Coordinates of C-alpha atoms in Angstrom, one line a residue:
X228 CA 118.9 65.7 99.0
X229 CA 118.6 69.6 99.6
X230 CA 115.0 69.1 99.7
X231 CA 114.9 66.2 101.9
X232 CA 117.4 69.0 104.0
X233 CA 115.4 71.5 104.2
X234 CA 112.3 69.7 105.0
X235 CA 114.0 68.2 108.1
X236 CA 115.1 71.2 109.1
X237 CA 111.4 72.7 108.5
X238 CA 110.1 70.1 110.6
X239 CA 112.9 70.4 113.5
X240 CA 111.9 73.9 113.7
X241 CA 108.1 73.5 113.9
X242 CA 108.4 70.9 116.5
X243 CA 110.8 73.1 118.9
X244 CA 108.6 76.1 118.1
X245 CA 105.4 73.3 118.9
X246 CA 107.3 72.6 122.5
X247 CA 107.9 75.9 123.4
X248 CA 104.0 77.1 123.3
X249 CA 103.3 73.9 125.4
X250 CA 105.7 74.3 127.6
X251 CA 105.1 78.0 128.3
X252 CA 101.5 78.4 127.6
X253 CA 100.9 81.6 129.9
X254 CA 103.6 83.0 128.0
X255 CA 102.6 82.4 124.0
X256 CA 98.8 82.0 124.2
X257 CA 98.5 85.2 125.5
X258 CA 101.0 86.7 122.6
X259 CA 99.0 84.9 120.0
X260 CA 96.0 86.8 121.1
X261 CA 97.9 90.2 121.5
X262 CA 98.6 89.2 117.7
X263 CA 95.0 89.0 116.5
X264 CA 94.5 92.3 118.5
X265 CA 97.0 93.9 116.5
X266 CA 95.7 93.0 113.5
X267 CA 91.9 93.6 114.5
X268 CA 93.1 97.4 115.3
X269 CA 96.0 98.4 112.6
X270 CA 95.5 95.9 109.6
X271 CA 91.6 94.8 109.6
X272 CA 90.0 98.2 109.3
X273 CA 92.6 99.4 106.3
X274 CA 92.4 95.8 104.4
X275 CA 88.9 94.7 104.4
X276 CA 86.9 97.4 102.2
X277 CA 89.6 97.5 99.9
X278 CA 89.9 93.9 99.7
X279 CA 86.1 94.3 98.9
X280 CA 86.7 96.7 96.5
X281 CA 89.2 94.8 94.7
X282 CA 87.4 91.9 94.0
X283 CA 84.2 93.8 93.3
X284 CA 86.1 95.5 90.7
X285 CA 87.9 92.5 89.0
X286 CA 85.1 89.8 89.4
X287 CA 82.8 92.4 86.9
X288 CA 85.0 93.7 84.9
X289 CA 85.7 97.0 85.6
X290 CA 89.3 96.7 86.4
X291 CA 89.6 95.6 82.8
X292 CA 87.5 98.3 81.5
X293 CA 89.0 101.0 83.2
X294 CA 93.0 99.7 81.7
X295 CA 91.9 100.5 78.1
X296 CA 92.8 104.0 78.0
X297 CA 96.6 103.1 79.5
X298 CA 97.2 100.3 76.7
X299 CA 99.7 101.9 74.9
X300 CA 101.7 103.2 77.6
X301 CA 102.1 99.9 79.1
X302 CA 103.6 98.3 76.4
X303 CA 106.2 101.5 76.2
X304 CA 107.1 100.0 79.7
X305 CA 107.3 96.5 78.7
X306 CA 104.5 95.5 80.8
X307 CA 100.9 94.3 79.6
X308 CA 97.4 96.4 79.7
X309 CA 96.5 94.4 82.9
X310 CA 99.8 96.3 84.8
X311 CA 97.7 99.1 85.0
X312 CA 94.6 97.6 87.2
X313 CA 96.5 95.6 88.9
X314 CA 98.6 98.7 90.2
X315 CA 95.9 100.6 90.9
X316 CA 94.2 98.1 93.3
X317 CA 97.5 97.2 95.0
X318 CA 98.0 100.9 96.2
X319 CA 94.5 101.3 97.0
X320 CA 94.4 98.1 98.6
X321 CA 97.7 97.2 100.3
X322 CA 98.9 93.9 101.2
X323 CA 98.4 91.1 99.9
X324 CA 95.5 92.0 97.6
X325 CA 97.9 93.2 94.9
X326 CA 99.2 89.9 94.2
X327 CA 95.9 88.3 94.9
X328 CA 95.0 90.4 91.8
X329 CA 97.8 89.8 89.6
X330 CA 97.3 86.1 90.1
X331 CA 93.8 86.3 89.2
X332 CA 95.2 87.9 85.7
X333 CA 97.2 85.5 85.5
X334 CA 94.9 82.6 85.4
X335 CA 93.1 84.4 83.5
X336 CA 95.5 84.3 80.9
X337 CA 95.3 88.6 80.8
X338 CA 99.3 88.4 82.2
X339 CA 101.8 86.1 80.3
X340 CA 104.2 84.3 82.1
X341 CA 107.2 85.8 80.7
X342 CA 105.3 88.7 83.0
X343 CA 104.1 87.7 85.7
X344 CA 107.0 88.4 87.6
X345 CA 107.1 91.8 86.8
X346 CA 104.0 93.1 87.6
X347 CA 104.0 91.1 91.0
X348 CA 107.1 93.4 91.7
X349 CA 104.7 96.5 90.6
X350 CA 102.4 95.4 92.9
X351 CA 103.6 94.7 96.3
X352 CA 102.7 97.8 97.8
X353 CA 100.8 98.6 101.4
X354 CA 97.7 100.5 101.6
X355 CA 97.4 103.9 102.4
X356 CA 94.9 103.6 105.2
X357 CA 97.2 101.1 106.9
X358 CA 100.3 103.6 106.2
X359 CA 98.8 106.8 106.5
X360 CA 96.1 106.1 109.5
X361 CA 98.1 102.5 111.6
X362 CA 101.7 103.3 110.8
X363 CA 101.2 107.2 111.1
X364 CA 98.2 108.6 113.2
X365 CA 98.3 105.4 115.4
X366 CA 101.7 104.0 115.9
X367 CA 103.7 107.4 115.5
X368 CA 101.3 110.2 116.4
X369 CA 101.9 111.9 113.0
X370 CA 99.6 111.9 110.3
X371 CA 101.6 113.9 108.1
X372 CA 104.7 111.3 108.8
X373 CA 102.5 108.8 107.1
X374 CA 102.1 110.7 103.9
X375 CA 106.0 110.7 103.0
X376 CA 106.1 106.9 104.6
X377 CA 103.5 106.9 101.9
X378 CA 104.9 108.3 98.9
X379 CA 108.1 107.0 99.4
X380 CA 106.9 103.5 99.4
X381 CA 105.1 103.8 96.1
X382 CA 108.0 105.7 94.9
X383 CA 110.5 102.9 95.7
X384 CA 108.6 100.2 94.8
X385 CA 107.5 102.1 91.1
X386 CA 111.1 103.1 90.0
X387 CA 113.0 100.0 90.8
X388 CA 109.7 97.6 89.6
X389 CA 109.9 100.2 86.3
X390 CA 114.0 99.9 86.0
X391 CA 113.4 96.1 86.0
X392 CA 110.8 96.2 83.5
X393 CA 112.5 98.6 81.1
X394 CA 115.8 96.8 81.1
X395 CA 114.3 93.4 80.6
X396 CA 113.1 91.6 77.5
X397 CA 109.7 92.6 76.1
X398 CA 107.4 89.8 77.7
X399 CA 104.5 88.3 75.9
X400 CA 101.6 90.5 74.1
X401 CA 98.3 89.4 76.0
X402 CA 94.8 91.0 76.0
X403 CA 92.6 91.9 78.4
X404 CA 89.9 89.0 78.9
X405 CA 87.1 89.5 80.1
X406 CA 86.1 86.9 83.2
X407 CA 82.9 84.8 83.0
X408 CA 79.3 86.2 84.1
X409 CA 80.1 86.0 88.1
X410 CA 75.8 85.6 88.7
X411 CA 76.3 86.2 92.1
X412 CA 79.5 88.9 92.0
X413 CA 78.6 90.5 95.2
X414 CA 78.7 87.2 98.1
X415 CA 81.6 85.9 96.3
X416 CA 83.5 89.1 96.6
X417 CA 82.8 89.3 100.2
X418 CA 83.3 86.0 101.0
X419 CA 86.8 86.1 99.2
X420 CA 87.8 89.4 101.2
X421 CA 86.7 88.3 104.6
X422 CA 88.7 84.2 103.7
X423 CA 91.5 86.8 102.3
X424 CA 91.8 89.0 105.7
X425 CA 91.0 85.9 108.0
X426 CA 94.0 84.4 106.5
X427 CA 96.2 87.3 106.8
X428 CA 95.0 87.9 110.8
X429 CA 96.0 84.1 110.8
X430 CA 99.9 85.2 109.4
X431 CA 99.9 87.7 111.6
X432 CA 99.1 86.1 115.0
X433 CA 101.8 83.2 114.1
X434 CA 104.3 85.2 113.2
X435 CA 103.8 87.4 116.2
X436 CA 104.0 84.7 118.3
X437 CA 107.3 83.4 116.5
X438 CA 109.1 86.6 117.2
X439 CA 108.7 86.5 120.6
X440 CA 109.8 82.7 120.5
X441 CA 112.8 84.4 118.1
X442 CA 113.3 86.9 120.9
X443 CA 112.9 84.8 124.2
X444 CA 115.5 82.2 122.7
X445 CA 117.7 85.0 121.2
X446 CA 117.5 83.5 117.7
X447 CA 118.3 86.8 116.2
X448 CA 121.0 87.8 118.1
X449 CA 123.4 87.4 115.7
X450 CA 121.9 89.9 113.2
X451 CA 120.6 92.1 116.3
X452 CA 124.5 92.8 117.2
X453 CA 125.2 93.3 113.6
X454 CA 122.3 96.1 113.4
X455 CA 124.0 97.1 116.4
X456 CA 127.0 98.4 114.9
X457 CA 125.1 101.2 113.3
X458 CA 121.8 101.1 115.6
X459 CA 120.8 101.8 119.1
X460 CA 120.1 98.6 120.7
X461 CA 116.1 99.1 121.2
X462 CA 116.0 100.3 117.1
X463 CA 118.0 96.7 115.8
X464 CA 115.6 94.4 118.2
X465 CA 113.1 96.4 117.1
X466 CA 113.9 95.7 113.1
X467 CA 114.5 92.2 113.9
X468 CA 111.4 92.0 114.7
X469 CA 110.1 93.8 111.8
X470 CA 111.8 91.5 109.6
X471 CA 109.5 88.8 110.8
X472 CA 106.3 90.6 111.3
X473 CA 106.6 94.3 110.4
X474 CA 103.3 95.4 111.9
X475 CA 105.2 94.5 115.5
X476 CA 108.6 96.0 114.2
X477 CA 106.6 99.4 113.4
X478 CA 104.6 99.4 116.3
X479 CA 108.1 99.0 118.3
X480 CA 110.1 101.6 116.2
X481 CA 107.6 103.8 116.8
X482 CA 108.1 103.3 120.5
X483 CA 111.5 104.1 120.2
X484 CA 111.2 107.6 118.4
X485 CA 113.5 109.5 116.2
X486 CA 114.4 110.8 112.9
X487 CA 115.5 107.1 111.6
X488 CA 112.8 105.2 113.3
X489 CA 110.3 106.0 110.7
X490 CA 112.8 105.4 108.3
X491 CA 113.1 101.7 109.4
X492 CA 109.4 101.7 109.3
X493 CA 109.7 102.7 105.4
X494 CA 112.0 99.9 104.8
X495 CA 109.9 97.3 106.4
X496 CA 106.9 98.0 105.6
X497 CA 108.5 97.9 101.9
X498 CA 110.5 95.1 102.4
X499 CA 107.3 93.2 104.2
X500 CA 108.7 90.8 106.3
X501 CA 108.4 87.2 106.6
X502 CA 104.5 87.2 107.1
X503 CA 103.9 89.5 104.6
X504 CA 106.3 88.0 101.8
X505 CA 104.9 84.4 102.4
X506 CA 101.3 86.1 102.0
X507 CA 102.3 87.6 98.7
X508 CA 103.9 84.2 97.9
X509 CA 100.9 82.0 98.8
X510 CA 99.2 83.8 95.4
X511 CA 102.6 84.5 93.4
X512 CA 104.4 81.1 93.4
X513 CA 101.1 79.3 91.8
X514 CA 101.8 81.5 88.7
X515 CA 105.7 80.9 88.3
X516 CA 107.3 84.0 90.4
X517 CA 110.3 82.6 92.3
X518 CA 110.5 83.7 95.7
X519 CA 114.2 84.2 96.0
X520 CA 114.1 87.0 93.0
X521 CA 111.0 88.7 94.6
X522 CA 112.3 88.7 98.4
X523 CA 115.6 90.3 96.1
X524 CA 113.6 93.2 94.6
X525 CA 111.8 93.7 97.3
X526 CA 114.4 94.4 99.9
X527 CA 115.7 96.5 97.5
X528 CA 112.7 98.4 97.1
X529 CA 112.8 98.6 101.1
X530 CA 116.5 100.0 100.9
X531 CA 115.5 102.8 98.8
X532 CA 112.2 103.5 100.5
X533 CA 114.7 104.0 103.6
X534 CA 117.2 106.6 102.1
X535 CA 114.5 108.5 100.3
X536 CA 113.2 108.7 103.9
X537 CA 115.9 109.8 105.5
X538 CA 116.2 112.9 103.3
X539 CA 112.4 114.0 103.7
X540 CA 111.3 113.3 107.6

């Protein structure tokens, strides 16, 4: 029955959403393809190489190669040998390549189940380019701003992914496994990163468009005057926002200016947002993470990233 419930209401809102681009078509066409801009300037540039990278790097082998040496000290942690590659790629790489990764492992059979969900917390981090050149140089005119936005996002999101691990049960021992001959490693790892970034240009511009609808018909009004017990008016839209598609929320807090602006651009980029959590969930809920726990961890991950924030801007 809850199913049946929630697909209903799924539906309902798709098809009011669906009205509201044909009825105003001047008005949502033209944000979708604001949407894609977006994403062509701030999250294209950062995600692609890296995405290339990634899959480079996993598709021969060398991520598993190169997580050898840090065996021992990821079982210390509770976590398997595979944590170690997997982490590495996420920072360098940034959403959602980190659990693109740990899902290959996964299949793979180089992460347990018992944990999976672990390392998927461990490796929901942004990139730096995106952080350190979109978030900082671009959106607030501060490079520097964008290396503590930096290291207090990998700082959240590595203590309370490391608390987690360390005061949970010891998962199941795996080993590395090395992936079949990939003959032709090099198309298929560009053709996965340019499906992989066409997909997430594709979140992007929806969800940008939805937050306008969200906006135009005041559906977050109710949190907005919440946020506005604590926040100017122009900083809670802007987080709103953010909490559907945090590129726009950034872009917008970084219109705003002030101290805690780029603290609310810590905690969404951390916490990710609606597009970027169903990006991450596309690849995590295939290999038995449950969505309600990770949305959990990560908004607390975004709290923390906020009040370390606050301290060091």
């Amino acid at each position: 029955m809850k199913r049946k419930l929630s697909f209903a209401l799924m539906c309902a809102a798709l098809c009011v959403f669906g009205a509201a681009i044909i009825i105003c078509p001047e008005r949502y066409v033209s944000c979708c393809f604001n949407g894609f801009i977006m994403w062509a300037e701030c999250v294209l540039p950062s995600l692609f190489p890296f995405m290339v990278i990634t899959l480079i790097l996993v598709k021969t082998g060398c991520a598993e190669r190169a997580a050898l040496p840090l065996k021992r000290f990821a079982y210390k942690l509770k976590l398997p040998p595979a944590a170690a590659p997997c982490f590495l790629l996420a920072v360098c790489s940034g959403y959602p390549a980190g659990s693109r990764v740990v899902s290959e492992f996964c299949t793979c059979g180089s992460i347990s189940a018992k944990d999976c969900h672990k390392v998927a917390y461990l490796c929901s981090t942004s990139g730096p380019l995106f952080i350190i050149g979109s978030v900082g140089f671009k959106m607030f005119n501060d490079k520097f701003l964008g290396y503590k936005i930096l290291l207090a996002h990998v700082f959240a999101v590595t203590v309370v992914s490391l608390v987690i691990c360390l005061l949970s049960k010891s998962g199941g021992k795996t080993q590395l496994k090395r992936p079949s001959p990939d003959k032709n490693a090099l198309y298929n790892s560009f053709y996965g990163a340019v499906t992989a970034v066409c997909v997430a240009g594709g979140f992007i511009a929806f969800f940008y468009v939805f937050a306008t609808f969200c906006s135009d018909f005041r559906l977050t009004y109710p949190l907005q005057k919440f946020l506005g017990l604590f926040l100017e008016d122009n900083l809670s839209a802007a987080v709103c926002t953010g909490l559907i598609e945090a590129t726009t929320g950034c872009v917008a807090l970084a219109a705003a200016g002030g101290k805690i602006s780029a603290a609310l651009a810590g905690f969404l980029i951390t916490f990710g947002g609606i597009s970027i959590l169903l990006q991450q969930l596309s690849y995590l809920t295939p290999v038995g993470v449950k969505p309600l726990k990770f949305i959990g961890v990560k908004f607390i991950q975004g709290i923390l990233c906020f009040l370390i924030l606050l301290v060091i801007v």
